[in-house]
Amino acid sequence: MTEIDPRAIVSPKAKFGCGVKVGAGAVVGDDVELGDGCVLEPHAVVQGPSRFGKNNHVFSFAIVGGDPQDLTYTGQRTCLDVGDSNDFREFCTVHRGTIKGGGSTRIGSHNLIMAYAHIGHDCIIGDRVILTNGAQLAGHIQVEDYATISAFCLLHQFSRIGAHSFIGAGTVITQDVAPFSMIVGERGVRCFGINKVGLQRHGFSPERIKTVDQAYRLLLRSKLNTSQAIERMRDTMPDSEDVQQLIRFIESGGDRGFTK
């Protein structure tokens, strides 16, 4: 049974699946669709048009699906699409897309968006991503599966964050972050090698980790430039899909470059 507290403010245009719970003082706006098992804690705000899959949990004072913070936005119909089993913790903000950015912000499944984190308009978030407290994503950012963005990181618009990467707290990102890497901001942002602990936690075998590490040694610690390192990877590690993913990511980055 759907449970809606009588003190909640719910639009008649909202649609609910089975077992949805809406707490006291929560706000559900026009054209919001909440899938089975979604929970809105007291004073959570969900605005639309927004579509949520199953078992999403929006905590108190989070605002999910708000209008984009973009000067070109003048009320056009844009949306937020959310998968299943995501947690949106207290005071986080997630904005819908803009027409110029494709019209939608997209979030996958099993993500943890911690308190005070922000996801800007037109971002695309994969699955099992962690945004730690206060992580700030500008518009049009792509975050691939299993990435972890630590507390108070600032990400420049249009940045790409590769799968299984880890960005240390307080880091300012102005270039793409390659898959599997561990990035920490000290006086200058640099790559310290692969995210070994994260790869182990995600079930990478020792052989896979060793291969990824060898690829990064070519990129970071050899005397080869990036093009030469990629050619050496192709020659010596042609059977590794992880290495091929790394190569595709680097070669598709255009002029932005990646963090080394």
mmCIF file of C-alpha atoms in Angstrom:
data_model
loop_
_atom_site.group_PDB
_atom_site.id
_atom_site.type_symbol
_atom_site.label_atom_id
_atom_site.label_comp_id
_atom_site.label_asym_id
_atom_site.label_seq_id
_atom_site.Cartn_x
_atom_site.Cartn_y
_atom_site.Cartn_z
ATOM 1 C CA MET A 1 0.000 0.000 0.000
ATOM 2 C CA THR A 2 1.123 3.540 -0.750
ATOM 3 C CA GLU A 3 1.542 5.611 2.429
ATOM 4 C CA ILE A 4 1.244 9.390 2.013
ATOM 5 C CA ASP A 5 1.335 11.478 5.161
ATOM 6 C CA PRO A 6 -1.599 13.934 5.165
ATOM 7 C CA ARG A 7 0.861 16.747 5.887
ATOM 8 C CA ALA A 8 2.755 16.115 2.635
ATOM 9 C CA ILE A 9 2.173 18.345 -0.402
ATOM 10 C CA VAL A 10 1.497 16.094 -3.388
ATOM 11 C CA SER A 11 0.565 17.184 -6.903
ATOM 12 C CA PRO A 12 -2.475 15.469 -8.408
ATOM 13 C CA LYS A 13 -0.305 14.989 -11.513
ATOM 14 C CA ALA A 14 2.161 12.760 -9.649
ATOM 15 C CA LYS A 15 2.136 8.997 -10.192
ATOM 16 C CA PHE A 16 3.074 6.391 -7.589
ATOM 17 C CA GLY A 17 3.962 2.725 -7.804
ATOM 18 C CA CYS A 18 3.236 0.158 -5.125
ATOM 19 C CA GLY A 19 4.587 0.660 -1.622
ATOM 20 C CA VAL A 20 5.653 4.285 -2.040
ATOM 21 C CA LYS A 21 6.026 6.214 1.247
ATOM 22 C CA VAL A 22 5.887 10.019 1.477
ATOM 23 C CA GLY A 23 6.656 11.620 4.836
ATOM 24 C CA ALA A 24 5.288 14.690 6.571
ATOM 25 C CA GLY A 25 6.133 17.975 4.897
ATOM 26 C CA ALA A 26 7.565 16.288 1.805
ATOM 27 C CA VAL A 27 6.786 17.879 -1.563
ATOM 28 C CA VAL A 28 6.029 15.921 -4.737
ATOM 29 C CA GLY A 29 5.660 18.170 -7.770
ATOM 30 C CA ASP A 30 3.868 17.933 -11.087
ATOM 31 C CA ASP A 31 4.767 15.074 -13.425
ATOM 32 C CA VAL A 32 6.812 13.134 -10.887
ATOM 33 C CA GLU A 33 6.698 9.351 -11.294
ATOM 34 C CA LEU A 34 7.884 7.314 -8.297
ATOM 35 C CA GLY A 35 8.404 3.594 -8.891
ATOM 36 C CA ASP A 36 7.595 0.767 -6.504
ATOM 37 C CA GLY A 37 9.090 1.036 -3.038
ATOM 38 C CA CYS A 38 10.359 4.612 -3.273
ATOM 39 C CA VAL A 39 10.612 6.486 0.035
ATOM 40 C CA LEU A 40 10.543 10.249 0.615
ATOM 41 C CA GLU A 41 11.495 11.172 4.159
ATOM 42 C CA PRO A 42 9.870 14.171 5.888
ATOM 43 C CA HIS A 43 10.587 17.478 4.114
ATOM 44 C CA ALA A 44 12.196 15.863 1.059
ATOM 45 C CA VAL A 45 11.403 17.643 -2.214
ATOM 46 C CA VAL A 46 11.022 15.951 -5.606
ATOM 47 C CA GLN A 47 10.158 18.127 -8.582
ATOM 48 C CA GLY A 48 9.271 17.184 -12.136
ATOM 49 C CA PRO A 49 9.125 16.177 -14.797
ATOM 50 C CA SER A 50 11.065 13.351 -13.128
ATOM 51 C CA ARG A 51 10.915 9.582 -13.468
ATOM 52 C CA PHE A 52 12.213 7.293 -10.719
ATOM 53 C CA GLY A 53 12.602 3.537 -10.865
ATOM 54 C CA LYS A 54 12.160 1.221 -7.878
ATOM 55 C CA ASN A 55 13.361 1.558 -4.284
ATOM 56 C CA ASN A 56 14.881 5.022 -4.432
ATOM 57 C CA HIS A 57 15.272 6.781 -1.083
ATOM 58 C CA VAL A 58 15.191 10.581 -0.806
ATOM 59 C CA PHE A 59 16.187 11.832 2.635
ATOM 60 C CA SER A 60 15.018 14.921 4.493
ATOM 61 C CA PHE A 61 15.710 18.295 2.879
ATOM 62 C CA ALA A 62 17.159 16.839 -0.309
ATOM 63 C CA ILE A 63 15.879 18.561 -3.477
ATOM 64 C CA VAL A 64 15.823 16.216 -6.458
ATOM 65 C CA GLY A 65 14.601 17.294 -9.883
ATOM 66 C CA GLY A 66 14.890 21.042 -9.377
ATOM 67 C CA ASP A 67 15.072 23.591 -12.178
ATOM 68 C CA PRO A 68 18.508 23.815 -13.838
ATOM 69 C CA GLN A 69 20.795 26.650 -12.781
ATOM 70 C CA ASP A 70 21.421 27.896 -16.294
ATOM 71 C CA LEU A 71 20.786 31.358 -17.721
ATOM 72 C CA THR A 72 19.298 29.890 -20.906
ATOM 73 C CA TYR A 73 16.592 28.032 -18.975
ATOM 74 C CA THR A 74 13.279 29.862 -19.153
ATOM 75 C CA GLY A 75 10.844 27.160 -18.119
ATOM 76 C CA GLN A 76 11.217 24.665 -20.954
ATOM 77 C CA ARG A 77 10.014 21.123 -20.279
ATOM 78 C CA THR A 78 13.103 19.120 -19.350
ATOM 79 C CA CYS A 79 13.414 16.048 -17.180
ATOM 80 C CA LEU A 80 15.339 13.920 -14.718
ATOM 81 C CA ASP A 81 15.565 10.150 -15.247
ATOM 82 C CA VAL A 82 16.608 7.994 -12.277
ATOM 83 C CA GLY A 83 17.122 4.228 -12.137
ATOM 84 C CA ASP A 84 16.667 1.930 -9.143
ATOM 85 C CA SER A 85 17.902 1.795 -5.536
ATOM 86 C CA ASN A 86 19.606 5.169 -5.276
ATOM 87 C CA ASP A 87 20.076 7.050 -1.995
ATOM 88 C CA PHE A 88 19.828 10.850 -2.048
ATOM 89 C CA ARG A 89 21.012 12.038 1.352
ATOM 90 C CA GLU A 90 20.186 15.188 3.277
ATOM 91 C CA PHE A 91 20.491 18.562 1.518
ATOM 92 C CA CYS A 92 21.851 17.160 -1.744
ATOM 93 C CA THR A 93 20.576 18.806 -4.941
ATOM 94 C CA VAL A 94 19.986 17.262 -8.365
ATOM 95 C CA HIS A 95 18.814 19.399 -11.310
ATOM 96 C CA ARG A 96 16.941 18.514 -14.468
ATOM 97 C CA GLY A 97 18.471 18.979 -17.913
ATOM 98 C CA THR A 98 18.408 21.846 -20.383
ATOM 99 C CA ILE A 99 17.265 21.901 -23.984
ATOM 100 C CA LYS A 100 20.753 22.731 -25.225
ATOM 101 C CA GLY A 101 22.196 19.837 -23.208
ATOM 102 C CA GLY A 102 19.799 17.211 -24.532
ATOM 103 C CA GLY A 103 16.846 17.829 -22.256
ATOM 104 C CA SER A 104 17.579 15.422 -19.401
ATOM 105 C CA THR A 105 19.807 14.640 -16.458
ATOM 106 C CA ARG A 106 20.285 10.876 -16.116
ATOM 107 C CA ILE A 107 21.220 8.854 -13.049
ATOM 108 C CA GLY A 108 21.643 5.078 -13.118
ATOM 109 C CA SER A 109 21.122 2.621 -10.272
ATOM 110 C CA HIS A 110 22.608 1.809 -6.855
ATOM 111 C CA ASN A 111 24.281 5.200 -6.447
ATOM 112 C CA LEU A 112 24.959 6.969 -3.152
ATOM 113 C CA ILE A 113 24.625 10.745 -3.275
ATOM 114 C CA MET A 114 25.748 11.981 0.138
ATOM 115 C CA ALA A 115 24.755 15.118 2.017
ATOM 116 C CA TYR A 116 25.276 18.495 0.321
ATOM 117 C CA ALA A 117 26.488 16.940 -2.939
ATOM 118 C CA HIS A 118 25.288 18.609 -6.136
ATOM 119 C CA ILE A 119 24.588 17.135 -9.575
ATOM 120 C CA GLY A 120 24.172 19.857 -12.181
ATOM 121 C CA HIS A 121 21.976 19.928 -15.259
ATOM 122 C CA ASP A 122 22.533 17.436 -18.083
ATOM 123 C CA CYS A 123 24.907 15.234 -16.082
ATOM 124 C CA ILE A 124 24.990 11.509 -16.837
ATOM 125 C CA ILE A 125 25.757 9.317 -13.829
ATOM 126 C CA GLY A 126 26.329 5.578 -14.247
ATOM 127 C CA ASP A 127 25.753 2.787 -11.733
ATOM 128 C CA ARG A 128 27.214 2.290 -8.224
ATOM 129 C CA VAL A 129 28.793 5.733 -8.137
ATOM 130 C CA ILE A 130 29.559 7.388 -4.791
ATOM 131 C CA LEU A 131 29.444 11.170 -4.427
ATOM 132 C CA THR A 132 30.754 11.979 -0.975
ATOM 133 C CA ASN A 133 29.599 14.913 1.151
ATOM 134 C CA GLY A 134 29.850 18.240 -0.627
ATOM 135 C CA ALA A 135 31.072 16.907 -3.979
ATOM 136 C CA GLN A 136 30.051 19.452 -6.619
ATOM 137 C CA LEU A 137 29.369 18.490 -10.239
ATOM 138 C CA ALA A 138 28.851 21.283 -12.759
ATOM 139 C CA GLY A 139 26.682 20.738 -15.823
ATOM 140 C CA HIS A 140 27.171 18.192 -18.603
ATOM 141 C CA ILE A 141 29.526 15.916 -16.621
ATOM 142 C CA GLN A 142 29.684 12.173 -17.310
ATOM 143 C CA VAL A 143 30.546 9.807 -14.450
ATOM 144 C CA GLU A 144 31.073 6.165 -15.374
ATOM 145 C CA ASP A 145 30.229 3.106 -13.252
ATOM 146 C CA TYR A 146 31.864 2.519 -9.841
ATOM 147 C CA ALA A 147 33.607 5.909 -9.715
ATOM 148 C CA THR A 148 34.091 7.492 -6.286
ATOM 149 C CA ILE A 149 34.234 11.283 -5.927
ATOM 150 C CA SER A 150 35.338 12.262 -2.441
ATOM 151 C CA ALA A 151 34.274 15.131 -0.211
ATOM 152 C CA PHE A 152 34.347 18.714 -1.494
ATOM 153 C CA CYS A 153 35.701 17.880 -4.933
ATOM 154 C CA LEU A 154 34.904 20.467 -7.610
ATOM 155 C CA LEU A 155 34.347 19.171 -11.139
ATOM 156 C CA HIS A 156 34.461 21.457 -14.167
ATOM 157 C CA GLN A 157 31.604 21.299 -16.667
ATOM 158 C CA PHE A 158 31.857 18.711 -19.462
ATOM 159 C CA SER A 159 34.450 16.670 -17.533
ATOM 160 C CA ARG A 160 34.386 12.874 -17.872
ATOM 161 C CA ILE A 161 35.111 10.609 -14.916
ATOM 162 C CA GLY A 162 36.167 7.095 -15.910
ATOM 163 C CA ALA A 163 34.926 3.813 -14.462
ATOM 164 C CA HIS A 164 36.439 2.535 -11.176
ATOM 165 C CA SER A 165 38.352 5.781 -10.640
ATOM 166 C CA PHE A 166 38.827 7.490 -7.280
ATOM 167 C CA ILE A 167 39.179 11.238 -6.728
ATOM 168 C CA GLY A 168 40.583 12.276 -3.370
ATOM 169 C CA ALA A 169 38.961 14.892 -1.166
ATOM 170 C CA GLY A 170 39.174 18.542 -2.101
ATOM 171 C CA THR A 171 40.477 17.922 -5.604
ATOM 172 C CA VAL A 172 39.621 20.374 -8.381
ATOM 173 C CA ILE A 173 39.051 18.548 -11.672
ATOM 174 C CA THR A 174 39.425 20.491 -14.927
ATOM 175 C CA GLN A 175 40.458 17.565 -17.171
ATOM 176 C CA ASP A 176 39.069 14.085 -17.723
ATOM 177 C CA VAL A 177 39.889 11.391 -15.157
ATOM 178 C CA ALA A 178 40.838 8.105 -16.823
ATOM 179 C CA PRO A 179 39.298 4.759 -15.795
ATOM 180 C CA PHE A 180 40.904 2.835 -12.900
ATOM 181 C CA SER A 181 43.007 5.810 -11.797
ATOM 182 C CA MET A 182 43.425 7.399 -8.378
ATOM 183 C CA ILE A 183 43.589 11.200 -8.483
ATOM 184 C CA VAL A 184 44.598 13.372 -5.548
ATOM 185 C CA GLY A 185 45.055 17.124 -5.595
ATOM 186 C CA GLU A 186 48.269 18.372 -4.079
ATOM 187 C CA ARG A 187 49.901 21.574 -5.303
ATOM 188 C CA GLY A 188 49.112 20.347 -8.773
ATOM 189 C CA VAL A 189 46.646 17.612 -9.732
ATOM 190 C CA ARG A 190 48.411 14.444 -10.804
ATOM 191 C CA CYS A 191 47.756 10.742 -11.134
ATOM 192 C CA PHE A 192 49.360 8.581 -8.447
ATOM 193 C CA GLY A 193 48.678 5.261 -10.162
ATOM 194 C CA ILE A 194 45.767 2.876 -10.257
ATOM 195 C CA ASN A 195 42.906 2.680 -7.763
ATOM 196 C CA LYS A 196 44.084 -0.726 -6.516
ATOM 197 C CA VAL A 197 41.931 -0.937 -3.392
ATOM 198 C CA GLY A 198 38.806 0.006 -5.325
ATOM 199 C CA LEU A 199 39.518 -2.572 -8.029
ATOM 200 C CA GLN A 200 40.010 -5.276 -5.386
ATOM 201 C CA ARG A 201 36.718 -4.366 -3.752
ATOM 202 C CA HIS A 202 34.962 -4.616 -7.106
ATOM 203 C CA GLY A 203 36.215 -8.139 -7.709
ATOM 204 C CA PHE A 204 39.150 -7.569 -10.052
ATOM 205 C CA SER A 205 41.488 -10.568 -10.044
ATOM 206 C CA PRO A 206 45.196 -10.059 -9.224
ATOM 207 C CA GLU A 207 45.988 -10.705 -12.898
ATOM 208 C CA ARG A 208 43.609 -7.967 -14.097
ATOM 209 C CA ILE A 209 44.996 -5.513 -11.557
ATOM 210 C CA LYS A 210 48.563 -6.345 -12.580
ATOM 211 C CA THR A 211 47.743 -5.727 -16.243
ATOM 212 C CA VAL A 212 46.074 -2.369 -15.536
ATOM 213 C CA ASP A 213 49.042 -1.391 -13.364
ATOM 214 C CA GLN A 214 51.460 -2.269 -16.173
ATOM 215 C CA ALA A 215 49.464 -0.075 -18.564
ATOM 216 C CA TYR A 216 49.633 2.846 -16.156
ATOM 217 C CA ARG A 217 53.350 2.384 -15.666
ATOM 218 C CA LEU A 218 53.742 2.866 -19.416
ATOM 219 C CA LEU A 219 51.615 6.029 -19.256
ATOM 220 C CA LEU A 220 53.137 7.585 -16.156
ATOM 221 C CA ARG A 221 56.611 6.240 -15.502
ATOM 222 C CA SER A 222 58.157 5.341 -18.811
ATOM 223 C CA LYS A 223 59.910 7.818 -21.081
ATOM 224 C CA LEU A 224 57.228 7.315 -23.719
ATOM 225 C CA ASN A 225 54.758 10.023 -24.659
ATOM 226 C CA THR A 226 51.050 9.186 -24.530
ATOM 227 C CA SER A 227 50.795 8.067 -28.185
ATOM 228 C CA GLN A 228 53.854 5.850 -27.852
ATOM 229 C CA ALA A 229 52.568 4.383 -24.592
ATOM 230 C CA ILE A 230 49.235 3.528 -26.231
ATOM 231 C CA GLU A 231 51.004 1.789 -29.111
ATOM 232 C CA ARG A 232 53.096 -0.189 -26.627
ATOM 233 C CA MET A 233 49.920 -1.222 -24.809
ATOM 234 C CA ARG A 234 48.371 -2.413 -28.041
ATOM 235 C CA ASP A 235 51.479 -4.460 -28.828
ATOM 236 C CA THR A 236 51.962 -6.001 -25.395
ATOM 237 C CA MET A 237 48.437 -6.228 -23.934
ATOM 238 C CA PRO A 238 46.103 -6.818 -26.891
ATOM 239 C CA ASP A 239 43.863 -9.280 -25.022
ATOM 240 C CA SER A 240 43.006 -7.086 -22.033
ATOM 241 C CA GLU A 241 39.559 -5.479 -22.304
ATOM 242 C CA ASP A 242 40.479 -3.232 -19.370
ATOM 243 C CA VAL A 243 43.455 -1.859 -21.292
ATOM 244 C CA GLN A 244 41.336 -1.446 -24.413
ATOM 245 C CA GLN A 245 38.788 0.531 -22.334
ATOM 246 C CA LEU A 246 41.602 2.759 -21.075
ATOM 247 C CA ILE A 247 42.875 3.335 -24.619
ATOM 248 C CA ARG A 248 39.388 4.156 -25.941
ATOM 249 C CA PHE A 249 38.852 6.642 -23.128
ATOM 250 C CA ILE A 250 42.125 8.470 -23.770
ATOM 251 C CA GLU A 251 41.733 8.558 -27.543
ATOM 252 C CA SER A 252 38.160 9.875 -27.399
ATOM 253 C CA GLY A 253 39.046 12.810 -25.151
ATOM 254 C CA GLY A 254 39.825 15.397 -27.795
ATOM 255 C CA ASP A 255 41.926 18.382 -26.753
ATOM 256 C CA ARG A 256 41.044 18.273 -23.037
ATOM 257 C CA GLY A 257 43.701 15.681 -22.193
ATOM 258 C CA PHE A 258 43.643 13.488 -19.092
ATOM 259 C CA THR A 259 45.206 13.730 -15.671
ATOM 260 C CA LYS A 260 48.729 12.269 -15.507
#
